[in-house]
Amino acid sequence: MFKRDLRPDSWLFSFLVSSLSRSLLAFAALAENQTSKGFAPVTIETPRHMLEYVATALDWWHADRYCEQHFAQLLLEPQDSEQASLSQLLQAHHIGGSVWLHERGSVLHRPKWRRDHIVPVLVFGDKTNTKYVKVLSDFPALPAVTACAHLQWDTRTQEIATIFSYAVPAFMNEFQLRGFVDEEGFVRFALIVHGHHSPYLPVFRADRQWHHFCVTWQQENGTWAIYADGKRRASASGLCAAGPSAPQAISGQGTFIIGQDQDSLGGTFREKESFSGNITDLHIWHKVLSTEQVERVRSCWVVEQDLVFGWSSNALEVESTVQEVTTQFLCPGPVEECRVFEVGSSGFSYTSCLQPLPFICCYRKDAYWQLKKAQQESSHSLTSRVNMLAERTVIPENVFTSDVQDMNLSVALGALDVVATVLREGETPVLEASDLLAVLQLLKQVSDVEVQEGEELEMLEQLGQYYVEVTELILEEQNVQTWSSVSQVIRGPMTVVELCDRMVSHLAPLLTAGRTKITIQHGNIGMEVRKLELGRKELSSEAYLVHGPKKGRHDLIEVPAEEMQRLKARGLRRLMVKNMWFGYGSLQRCLSGAGGTAAFQATAASDGGEKSLSTSVGTAVISSALLSDSQEISTSVRYRLQHRVQDMPNRLVGPVCAFWNFSLSPDAGGMWSTAGCSVVTSLLDSTACFCNHSTNFAVLLQVYEMQRTTKEELTLQTLTFIGCGVSFCALTVTFILFLAVGVPKSERTTVHKNLIFALAAAEALLMFSELAKTNQAMCFTVTACLHLFFMAAFSWMLVEGLLLWSKVVAVNMSEDRRMKFYYMTGWGLPVLVVGLTLATSFNKYVADDHCWLNVQTNVIWAFVGPVLFILAVNTFVLCRVVMVTVSSARRRSKMLTPNSSLENQIGVQIWATAKPVLVLLPVLGLTWVCGVLVHLSIIWAYVFIVLNSLQGLYIFFVYAIYNSEVRNAIQRMKDKKKALSFTNCSHPINYLSSPRNTTSWETGKLSPSAAESALPSPVPKDPPVKNITNKGNFGAKIPMGISSIMSPDRPAVELTAFKSSAFLPTVDT
């Protein structure tokens, strides 16, 4: 077909049409050969697999498709130890030569088979100085450039020809590509940039065939390359590299001419430098394409990113003598090399994936016999009705012997129409296993259909509607048992999702400038494809909203606006989004019953209050994927899915955000995974999730058996709240006492105050953390603060242990240096741990249902790990203190009461052991060891909560009420107050001039010296010096059993960080 009514009287145009026709005929012959019938597969049994040798030679892509459509896999490359045995096994069945293999660790993404591409072709006849084509496009400055085109070279002349030239006012030879045919029959190319000329190098043979070329150049180092037919033929650096006197880039706003060299801007052509031949599909980018992108362009796929000029007749100014023909161009096929097994030599090799070779399909034994059983037990009722209605074979009766068929759009549409009609009538309400497999085989064939340019696109949209309808019909509830019976063959029901994902990609040609979204929904299945332009200034999130069967309820998945901005910053301008939705139905029931959630159950975490019973898919399955140049781009997504309200007595239902990972457990077709996904908000009837990647998502409902009753949980929560409240008040009072009563400053008082402050802050946040659950940002902040203050509390408990150790063991470190070390440990360590945790696990930091660290991931170890280390250190310190105390008590007992009875000695040692344990347990945090035993019994949960929630109250009683330093400070304040009031009632003498007077008051009475000094006298009399500090001002009110320990006649060195007048261990000095 001609673009204009021009008579093709030149030999070159005739050659163009004839070469295209020969290519089409050759391709048709190849397709016919690849779908030929009459072969007899050879079945071979191995210990684990069934092998089926197919003698019909197919290219690698068709061989892989054949095995897939027969529910098998192309034989995987054997291990080194298995090569010889496999070769012998094949030879024993008279199989030799080369067979295709699927290479381990390699993923070959099958490109489109050689496409019929309808394009305008420019036919340059004989060399003249008049024929040219001007590109009507504004060119920016190009610091990097790639130009690609398909070319057919005129071999009648060996003169230099200019394929294209780009000139700017300041320089004519700004960017140019030239070539000629050498004496050996090769076409040589040379690239010119800023007038600098690369050498002429051979790139392809002058064989009158179509060849694809790409030339690249970049300003940095002047690196350039020439590709021909997908292979790099030449490359070097230094071609007009950036320098002080060199331009920084190819200048913009120039004139681009195809077929002529410009000696003046846009004109002055010379015949001997003109081009003679055919050219089409010229594209120009302002970047250097990768080798993979060059291969994609060679196969007629346009790379949209950074495209400056795309081939279009509307963007060309064609001189009248240049013939422009719109014709069907057969794009080159893939050039990949695939793995081959040489039977007999037990070796491997590579060859072009397009070469036809025999191959072997591999079945798992259980799948093979399940497939055989389904085939033998089949009544073929559905198959016969479909074929009868279509008056041809739409579904083969035996899935083992069916051929690989390259369907066109019309055949695929007719086949699905008939199948949908038969299934819709419902004469076979429950599908047989063989019928289900036959329909799935047909869906696989349709999902591989090649949409050729020029076909009626209305059929494509109708094909999508039939595809969705047939998929929904085979997923109806009555067929759930049938799905289970063939689960080994099809590798799980998510196969349907994978097939629909292929199908939705075929809807892309329907997208135009006036129609940017295509949506197809039938019942419980929906699919959508849309086109996005990132060039607009304001970018919003791209959402896919699906309304469910109930009014007012809908499911949603969206790509956040910040992700769209990130993609725009990467230079992407056009994207395609494909979305799918599978409403709650038999697909979910099949997934729940097919073992797809078993692996997830094994990794579920429990805090001891509940036991995981089961996990099921509780919502629709929804997916979203972004593509650029047919390549998927991973982005984060947010989605909200509706689920049914679960009413289960003594059961807890917890939502889990998950995605289906096809690469996990390939034999089972994949499994659910939670990697990168987290719950944002969870309500009774819906759950919102965030995932840092795009794929197929759902919300799993995990059912727990409550090992604690609701009453027990309420009791534990009440005890926790009351205990934390009492502890917070006690800690607050203790902290105020330390600040207000003037306790002398020392290492131990500083450590006390920091510990009390951190613990009080943690207790206060814990009490009110439940109020922050509804606000995501607030909950995150509360969790981080809880993590910080609890870590700080334990760090200062560690400091308490270190301080205690310094009292037992001589430490050669000054007090100033010790305090710096203590502050670094007490506050620096928590800040470091929390900061690192947030930096490495920001998206999985918070738990799903409360404001605390996520126990489902390793984040919880950022708290548990340091705590276990601190508890281990403090346990060692406590053991050492107990040993010292017991040893000291034994020596004192022998010195003071050498003739005491054995019972008294045992009592002294027991008390010497119990005393430091009772005093030091709360400040060293050792009561938290009970948390390890919580999962064993509810009793341990009560013990743990009581001990730790009352930790602050315990500290208040032991280290404030019975702390001699605090009591003495309070007494000094009272003495000062009484002395001041007494002085005001008598002569205003300087009574408080001597500090010793502040300690002369005993239990409610004045000492004689004090009384004398209180009488009116012109000269005050100092009282006698009497050191009663160690006795304690409230000694008369303390029980005898306690006060007797505090005898001033026993000088001692106190070991603990708190100076308790009642419970402190001592050693003789």
GROMACS .gro file of C-alpha atoms in nm, residues 720-1000:
model
  281
  720THR     CA    1  -0.074  -0.267   8.456
  721PHE     CA    2  -0.245   0.072   8.447
  722ILE     CA    3  -0.281   0.093   8.827
  723GLY     CA    4   0.073  -0.030   8.889
  724CYS     CA    5   0.220   0.209   8.632
  725GLY     CA    6   0.019   0.495   8.781
  726VAL     CA    7   0.135   0.422   9.134
  727SER     CA    8   0.493   0.376   9.017
  728PHE     CA    9   0.484   0.701   8.822
  729CYS     CA   10   0.359   0.893   9.126
  730ALA     CA   11   0.617   0.727   9.352
  731LEU     CA   12   0.900   0.796   9.109
  732THR     CA   13   0.787   1.156   9.067
  733VAL     CA   14   0.785   1.210   9.446
  734THR     CA   15   1.126   1.045   9.477
  735PHE     CA   16   1.267   1.264   9.201
  736ILE     CA   17   1.125   1.579   9.362
  737LEU     CA   18   1.272   1.477   9.699
  738PHE     CA   19   1.616   1.439   9.547
  739LEU     CA   20   1.589   1.787   9.395
  740ALA     CA   21   1.411   1.972   9.675
  741VAL     CA   22   1.555   1.853  10.005
  742GLY     CA   23   1.918   1.917   9.919
  743VAL     CA   24   2.060   1.565   9.908
  744PRO     CA   25   2.439   1.605   9.874
  745LYS     CA   26   2.562   1.568   9.518
  746SER     CA   27   2.756   1.253   9.441
  747GLU     CA   28   2.791   0.985   9.177
  748ARG     CA   29   2.517   0.773   9.326
  749THR     CA   30   2.262   1.053   9.360
  750THR     CA   31   2.324   1.160   8.999
  751VAL     CA   32   2.273   0.802   8.878
  752HIS     CA   33   1.959   0.775   9.093
  753LYS     CA   34   1.802   1.086   8.942
  754ASN     CA   35   1.870   0.982   8.583
  755LEU     CA   36   1.730   0.633   8.641
  756ILE     CA   37   1.419   0.769   8.812
  757PHE     CA   38   1.357   1.025   8.535
  758ALA     CA   39   1.393   0.769   8.251
  759LEU     CA   40   1.175   0.513   8.427
  760ALA     CA   41   0.905   0.769   8.514
  761ALA     CA   42   0.891   0.895   8.154
  762ALA     CA   43   0.861   0.539   8.021
  763GLU     CA   44   0.583   0.453   8.271
  764ALA     CA   45   0.386   0.768   8.180
  765LEU     CA   46   0.410   0.699   7.806
  766LEU     CA   47   0.310   0.336   7.859
  767MET     CA   48  -0.006   0.432   8.047
  768PHE     CA   49  -0.136   0.653   7.768
  769SER     CA   50   0.009   0.476   7.462
  770GLU     CA   51  -0.325   0.316   7.379
  771LEU     CA   52  -0.474   0.660   7.314
  772ALA     CA   53  -0.233   0.715   7.024
  773LYS     CA   54  -0.330   0.405   6.826
  774THR     CA   55  -0.576   0.585   6.602
  775ASN     CA   56  -0.321   0.841   6.481
  776GLN     CA   57  -0.042   0.683   6.277
  777ALA     CA   58   0.210   0.966   6.322
  778MET     CA   59   0.136   0.999   6.694
  779CYS     CA   60   0.162   0.621   6.742
  780PHE     CA   61   0.497   0.617   6.564
  781THR     CA   62   0.626   0.901   6.785
  782VAL     CA   63   0.503   0.732   7.105
  783THR     CA   64   0.668   0.405   7.001
  784ALA     CA   65   1.002   0.576   6.938
  785CYS     CA   66   0.982   0.758   7.272
  786LEU     CA   67   0.888   0.439   7.456
  787HIS     CA   68   1.180   0.262   7.291
  788LEU     CA   69   1.414   0.547   7.388
  789PHE     CA   70   1.306   0.586   7.752
  790PHE     CA   71   1.284   0.214   7.830
  791MET     CA   72   1.627   0.169   7.673
  792ALA     CA   73   1.750   0.464   7.883
  793ALA     CA   74   1.598   0.313   8.199
  794PHE     CA   75   1.778  -0.017   8.136
  795SER     CA   76   2.098   0.165   8.045
  796TRP     CA   77   2.092   0.348   8.377
  797MET     CA   78   2.020   0.016   8.548
  798LEU     CA   79   2.341  -0.101   8.382
  799VAL     CA   80   2.515   0.208   8.521
  800GLU     CA   81   2.379   0.117   8.867
  801GLY     CA   82   2.543  -0.221   8.826
  802LEU     CA   83   2.871  -0.067   8.712
  803LEU     CA   84   2.865   0.179   9.003
  804LEU     CA   85   2.800  -0.105   9.243
  805TRP     CA   86   3.088  -0.299   9.091
  806SER     CA   87   3.319  -0.002   9.146
  807LYS     CA   88   3.239  -0.024   9.518
  808VAL     CA   89   3.335  -0.390   9.528
  809VAL     CA   90   3.635  -0.390   9.292
  810ALA     CA   91   3.898  -0.114   9.287
  811VAL     CA   92   3.858   0.087   8.966
  812ASN     CA   93   4.142   0.312   8.853
  813MET     CA   94   3.923   0.586   8.706
  814SER     CA   95   3.857   0.935   8.836
  815GLU     CA   96   3.503   1.037   8.930
  816ASP     CA   97   3.480   1.288   8.646
  817ARG     CA   98   3.582   1.030   8.387
  818ARG     CA   99   3.341   0.779   8.536
  819MET     CA  100   3.049   1.021   8.512
  820LYS     CA  101   3.124   1.096   8.148
  821PHE     CA  102   3.128   0.724   8.080
  822TYR     CA  103   2.803   0.680   8.275
  823TYR     CA  104   2.627   0.953   8.075
  824MET     CA  105   2.748   0.803   7.747
  825THR     CA  106   2.613   0.466   7.858
  826GLY     CA  107   2.288   0.595   8.012
  827TRP     CA  108   2.177   0.827   7.732
  828GLY     CA  109   2.418   0.783   7.441
  829LEU     CA  110   2.358   0.410   7.403
  830PRO     CA  111   1.974   0.440   7.385
  831VAL     CA  112   1.993   0.725   7.131
  832LEU     CA  113   2.233   0.519   6.917
  833VAL     CA  114   2.016   0.204   6.930
  834VAL     CA  115   1.692   0.389   6.852
  835GLY     CA  116   1.855   0.593   6.574
  836LEU     CA  117   2.002   0.288   6.402
  837THR     CA  118   1.673   0.101   6.431
  838LEU     CA  119   1.476   0.386   6.273
  839ALA     CA  120   1.733   0.423   5.995
  840THR     CA  121   1.730   0.054   5.900
  841SER     CA  122   1.368  -0.044   5.974
  842PHE     CA  123   1.161   0.271   5.938
  843ASN     CA  124   0.867   0.110   5.752
  844LYS     CA  125   0.840  -0.194   5.982
  845TYR     CA  126   0.915  -0.023   6.312
  846VAL     CA  127   0.568  -0.009   6.472
  847ALA     CA  128   0.346  -0.305   6.554
  848ASP     CA  129   0.015  -0.343   6.373
  849ASP     CA  130  -0.229  -0.325   6.664
  850HIS     CA  131  -0.057  -0.118   6.934
  851CYS     CA  132   0.208   0.149   6.981
  852TRP     CA  133   0.516  -0.062   7.044
  853LEU     CA  134   0.792  -0.228   6.844
  854ASN     CA  135   0.689  -0.475   6.575
  855VAL     CA  136   0.722  -0.827   6.716
  856GLN     CA  137   0.652  -0.983   6.373
  857THR     CA  138   0.992  -0.866   6.247
  858ASN     CA  139   1.345  -0.844   6.383
  859VAL     CA  140   1.284  -0.489   6.508
  860ILE     CA  141   1.190  -0.617   6.853
  861TRP     CA  142   1.550  -0.736   6.899
  862ALA     CA  143   1.658  -0.371   6.903
  863PHE     CA  144   1.506  -0.370   7.253
  864VAL     CA  145   1.525  -0.732   7.367
  865GLY     CA  146   1.890  -0.778   7.267
  866PRO     CA  147   2.034  -0.488   7.474
  867VAL     CA  148   1.801  -0.571   7.765
  868LEU     CA  149   1.917  -0.932   7.780
  869PHE     CA  150   2.279  -0.813   7.776
  870ILE     CA  151   2.213  -0.566   8.062
  871LEU     CA  152   2.031  -0.828   8.267
  872ALA     CA  153   2.320  -1.070   8.218
  873VAL     CA  154   2.574  -0.810   8.336
  874ASN     CA  155   2.367  -0.706   8.635
  875THR     CA  156   2.304  -1.068   8.732
  876PHE     CA  157   2.679  -1.122   8.742
  877VAL     CA  158   2.723  -0.804   8.948
  878LEU     CA  159   2.454  -0.916   9.193
  879CYS     CA  160   2.613  -1.257   9.234
  880ARG     CA  161   2.947  -1.092   9.308
  881VAL     CA  162   2.788  -0.857   9.564
  882VAL     CA  163   2.612  -1.147   9.735
  883MET     CA  164   2.943  -1.335   9.761
  884VAL     CA  165   3.115  -1.032   9.915
  885THR     CA  166   2.827  -0.970  10.157
  886VAL     CA  167   2.809  -1.332  10.272
  887SER     CA  168   3.186  -1.344  10.320
  888SER     CA  169   3.179  -1.019  10.522
  889ALA     CA  170   2.888  -1.140  10.735
  890ARG     CA  171   3.068  -1.468  10.811
  891ARG     CA  172   3.384  -1.287  10.925
  892ARG     CA  173   3.188  -1.039  11.141
  893SER     CA  174   2.991  -1.319  11.298
  894LYS     CA  175   3.309  -1.504  11.394
  895MET     CA  176   3.465  -1.187  11.537
  896LEU     CA  177   3.167  -1.063  11.739
  897THR     CA  178   3.004  -1.391  11.844
  898PRO     CA  179   3.263  -1.664  11.807
  899ASN     CA  180   3.062  -1.907  12.018
  900SER     CA  181   2.725  -1.860  11.846
  901SER     CA  182   2.521  -2.164  11.753
  902LEU     CA  183   2.502  -2.312  11.406
  903GLU     CA  184   2.144  -2.196  11.369
  904ASN     CA  185   2.246  -1.835  11.435
  905GLN     CA  186   2.529  -1.857  11.186
  906ILE     CA  187   2.295  -1.996  10.919
  907GLY     CA  188   2.043  -1.721  10.993
  908VAL     CA  189   2.312  -1.454  10.959
  909GLN     CA  190   2.423  -1.595  10.623
  910ILE     CA  191   2.067  -1.623  10.494
  911TRP     CA  192   2.000  -1.265  10.589
  912ALA     CA  193   2.331  -1.155  10.435
  913THR     CA  194   2.222  -1.323  10.111
  914ALA     CA  195   1.861  -1.202  10.107
  915LYS     CA  196   1.941  -0.844  10.206
  916PRO     CA  197   2.132  -0.737   9.887
  917VAL     CA  198   1.893  -0.933   9.667
  918LEU     CA  199   1.591  -0.750   9.806
  919VAL     CA  200   1.764  -0.414   9.785
  920LEU     CA  201   1.923  -0.445   9.442
  921LEU     CA  202   1.666  -0.638   9.235
  922PRO     CA  203   1.455  -0.335   9.135
  923VAL     CA  204   1.740  -0.100   9.048
  924LEU     CA  205   1.927  -0.365   8.849
  925GLY     CA  206   1.609  -0.455   8.652
  926LEU     CA  207   1.636  -0.825   8.728
  927THR     CA  208   1.261  -0.857   8.783
  928TRP     CA  209   1.229  -0.839   8.401
  929VAL     CA  210   1.366  -1.191   8.383
  930CYS     CA  211   1.013  -1.305   8.468
  931GLY     CA  212   0.909  -1.185   8.121
  932VAL     CA  213   1.081  -1.490   7.971
  933LEU     CA  214   0.838  -1.715   8.159
  934VAL     CA  215   0.515  -1.531   8.071
  935HIS     CA  216   0.421  -1.772   7.791
  936LEU     CA  217   0.426  -2.069   8.032
  937SER     CA  218   0.139  -1.965   8.258
  938ILE     CA  219  -0.095  -1.681   8.342
  939ILE     CA  220   0.057  -1.682   8.692
  940TRP     CA  221   0.391  -1.567   8.555
  941ALA     CA  222   0.210  -1.287   8.369
  942TYR     CA  223   0.065  -1.164   8.699
  943VAL     CA  224   0.404  -1.190   8.871
  944PHE     CA  225   0.576  -1.005   8.588
  945ILE     CA  226   0.322  -0.722   8.582
  946VAL     CA  227   0.313  -0.680   8.961
  947LEU     CA  228   0.692  -0.680   9.002
  948ASN     CA  229   0.763  -0.437   8.719
  949SER     CA  230   0.463  -0.209   8.743
  950LEU     CA  231   0.541  -0.160   9.115
  951GLN     CA  232   0.912  -0.107   9.054
  952GLY     CA  233   0.877   0.267   9.109
  953LEU     CA  234   0.690   0.221   9.437
  954TYR     CA  235   0.955  -0.021   9.557
  955ILE     CA  236   1.229   0.231   9.476
  956PHE     CA  237   1.035   0.500   9.665
  957PHE     CA  238   1.005   0.294   9.983
  958VAL     CA  239   1.351   0.141   9.991
  959TYR     CA  240   1.555   0.431   9.854
  960ALA     CA  241   1.361   0.736   9.972
  961ILE     CA  242   1.172   0.653  10.292
  962TYR     CA  243   1.458   0.443  10.432
  963ASN     CA  244   1.740   0.633  10.263
  964SER     CA  245   1.948   0.797  10.539
  965GLU     CA  246   2.069   1.074  10.309
  966VAL     CA  247   1.715   1.176  10.220
  967ARG     CA  248   1.598   1.149  10.580
  968ASN     CA  249   1.891   1.350  10.712
  969ALA     CA  250   1.832   1.617  10.451
  970ILE     CA  251   1.465   1.637  10.551
  971GLN     CA  252   1.561   1.655  10.919
  972ARG     CA  253   1.808   1.934  10.852
  973MET     CA  254   1.532   2.130  10.683
  974LYS     CA  255   1.304   2.076  10.982
  975ASP     CA  256   1.580   2.174  11.225
  976LYS     CA  257   1.649   2.493  11.040
  977LYS     CA  258   1.283   2.579  11.039
  978LYS     CA  259   1.246   2.516  11.415
  979ALA     CA  260   1.564   2.702  11.497
  980LEU     CA  261   1.455   2.997  11.292
  981SER     CA  262   1.118   3.014  11.464
  982PHE     CA  263   1.283   2.976  11.811
  983THR     CA  264   1.528   3.258  11.739
  984ASN     CA  265   1.252   3.487  11.623
  985CYS     CA  266   1.083   3.439  11.963
  986SER     CA  267   1.399   3.533  12.160
  987HIS     CA  268   1.695   3.764  12.105
  988PRO     CA  269   1.799   3.793  11.745
  989ILE     CA  270   2.133   3.629  11.807
  990ASN     CA  271   2.334   3.449  11.538
  991TYR     CA  272   2.213   3.107  11.646
  992LEU     CA  273   2.278   2.942  11.312
  993SER     CA  274   2.634   3.059  11.292
  994SER     CA  275   2.761   2.710  11.368
  995PRO     CA  276   2.656   2.426  11.137
  996ARG     CA  277   2.685   2.180  11.422
  997ASN     CA  278   2.371   2.318  11.583
  998THR     CA  279   2.162   2.177  11.299
  999THR     CA  280   2.237   1.823  11.407
 1000SER     CA  281   2.179   1.859  11.781
   0.00000   0.00000   0.00000
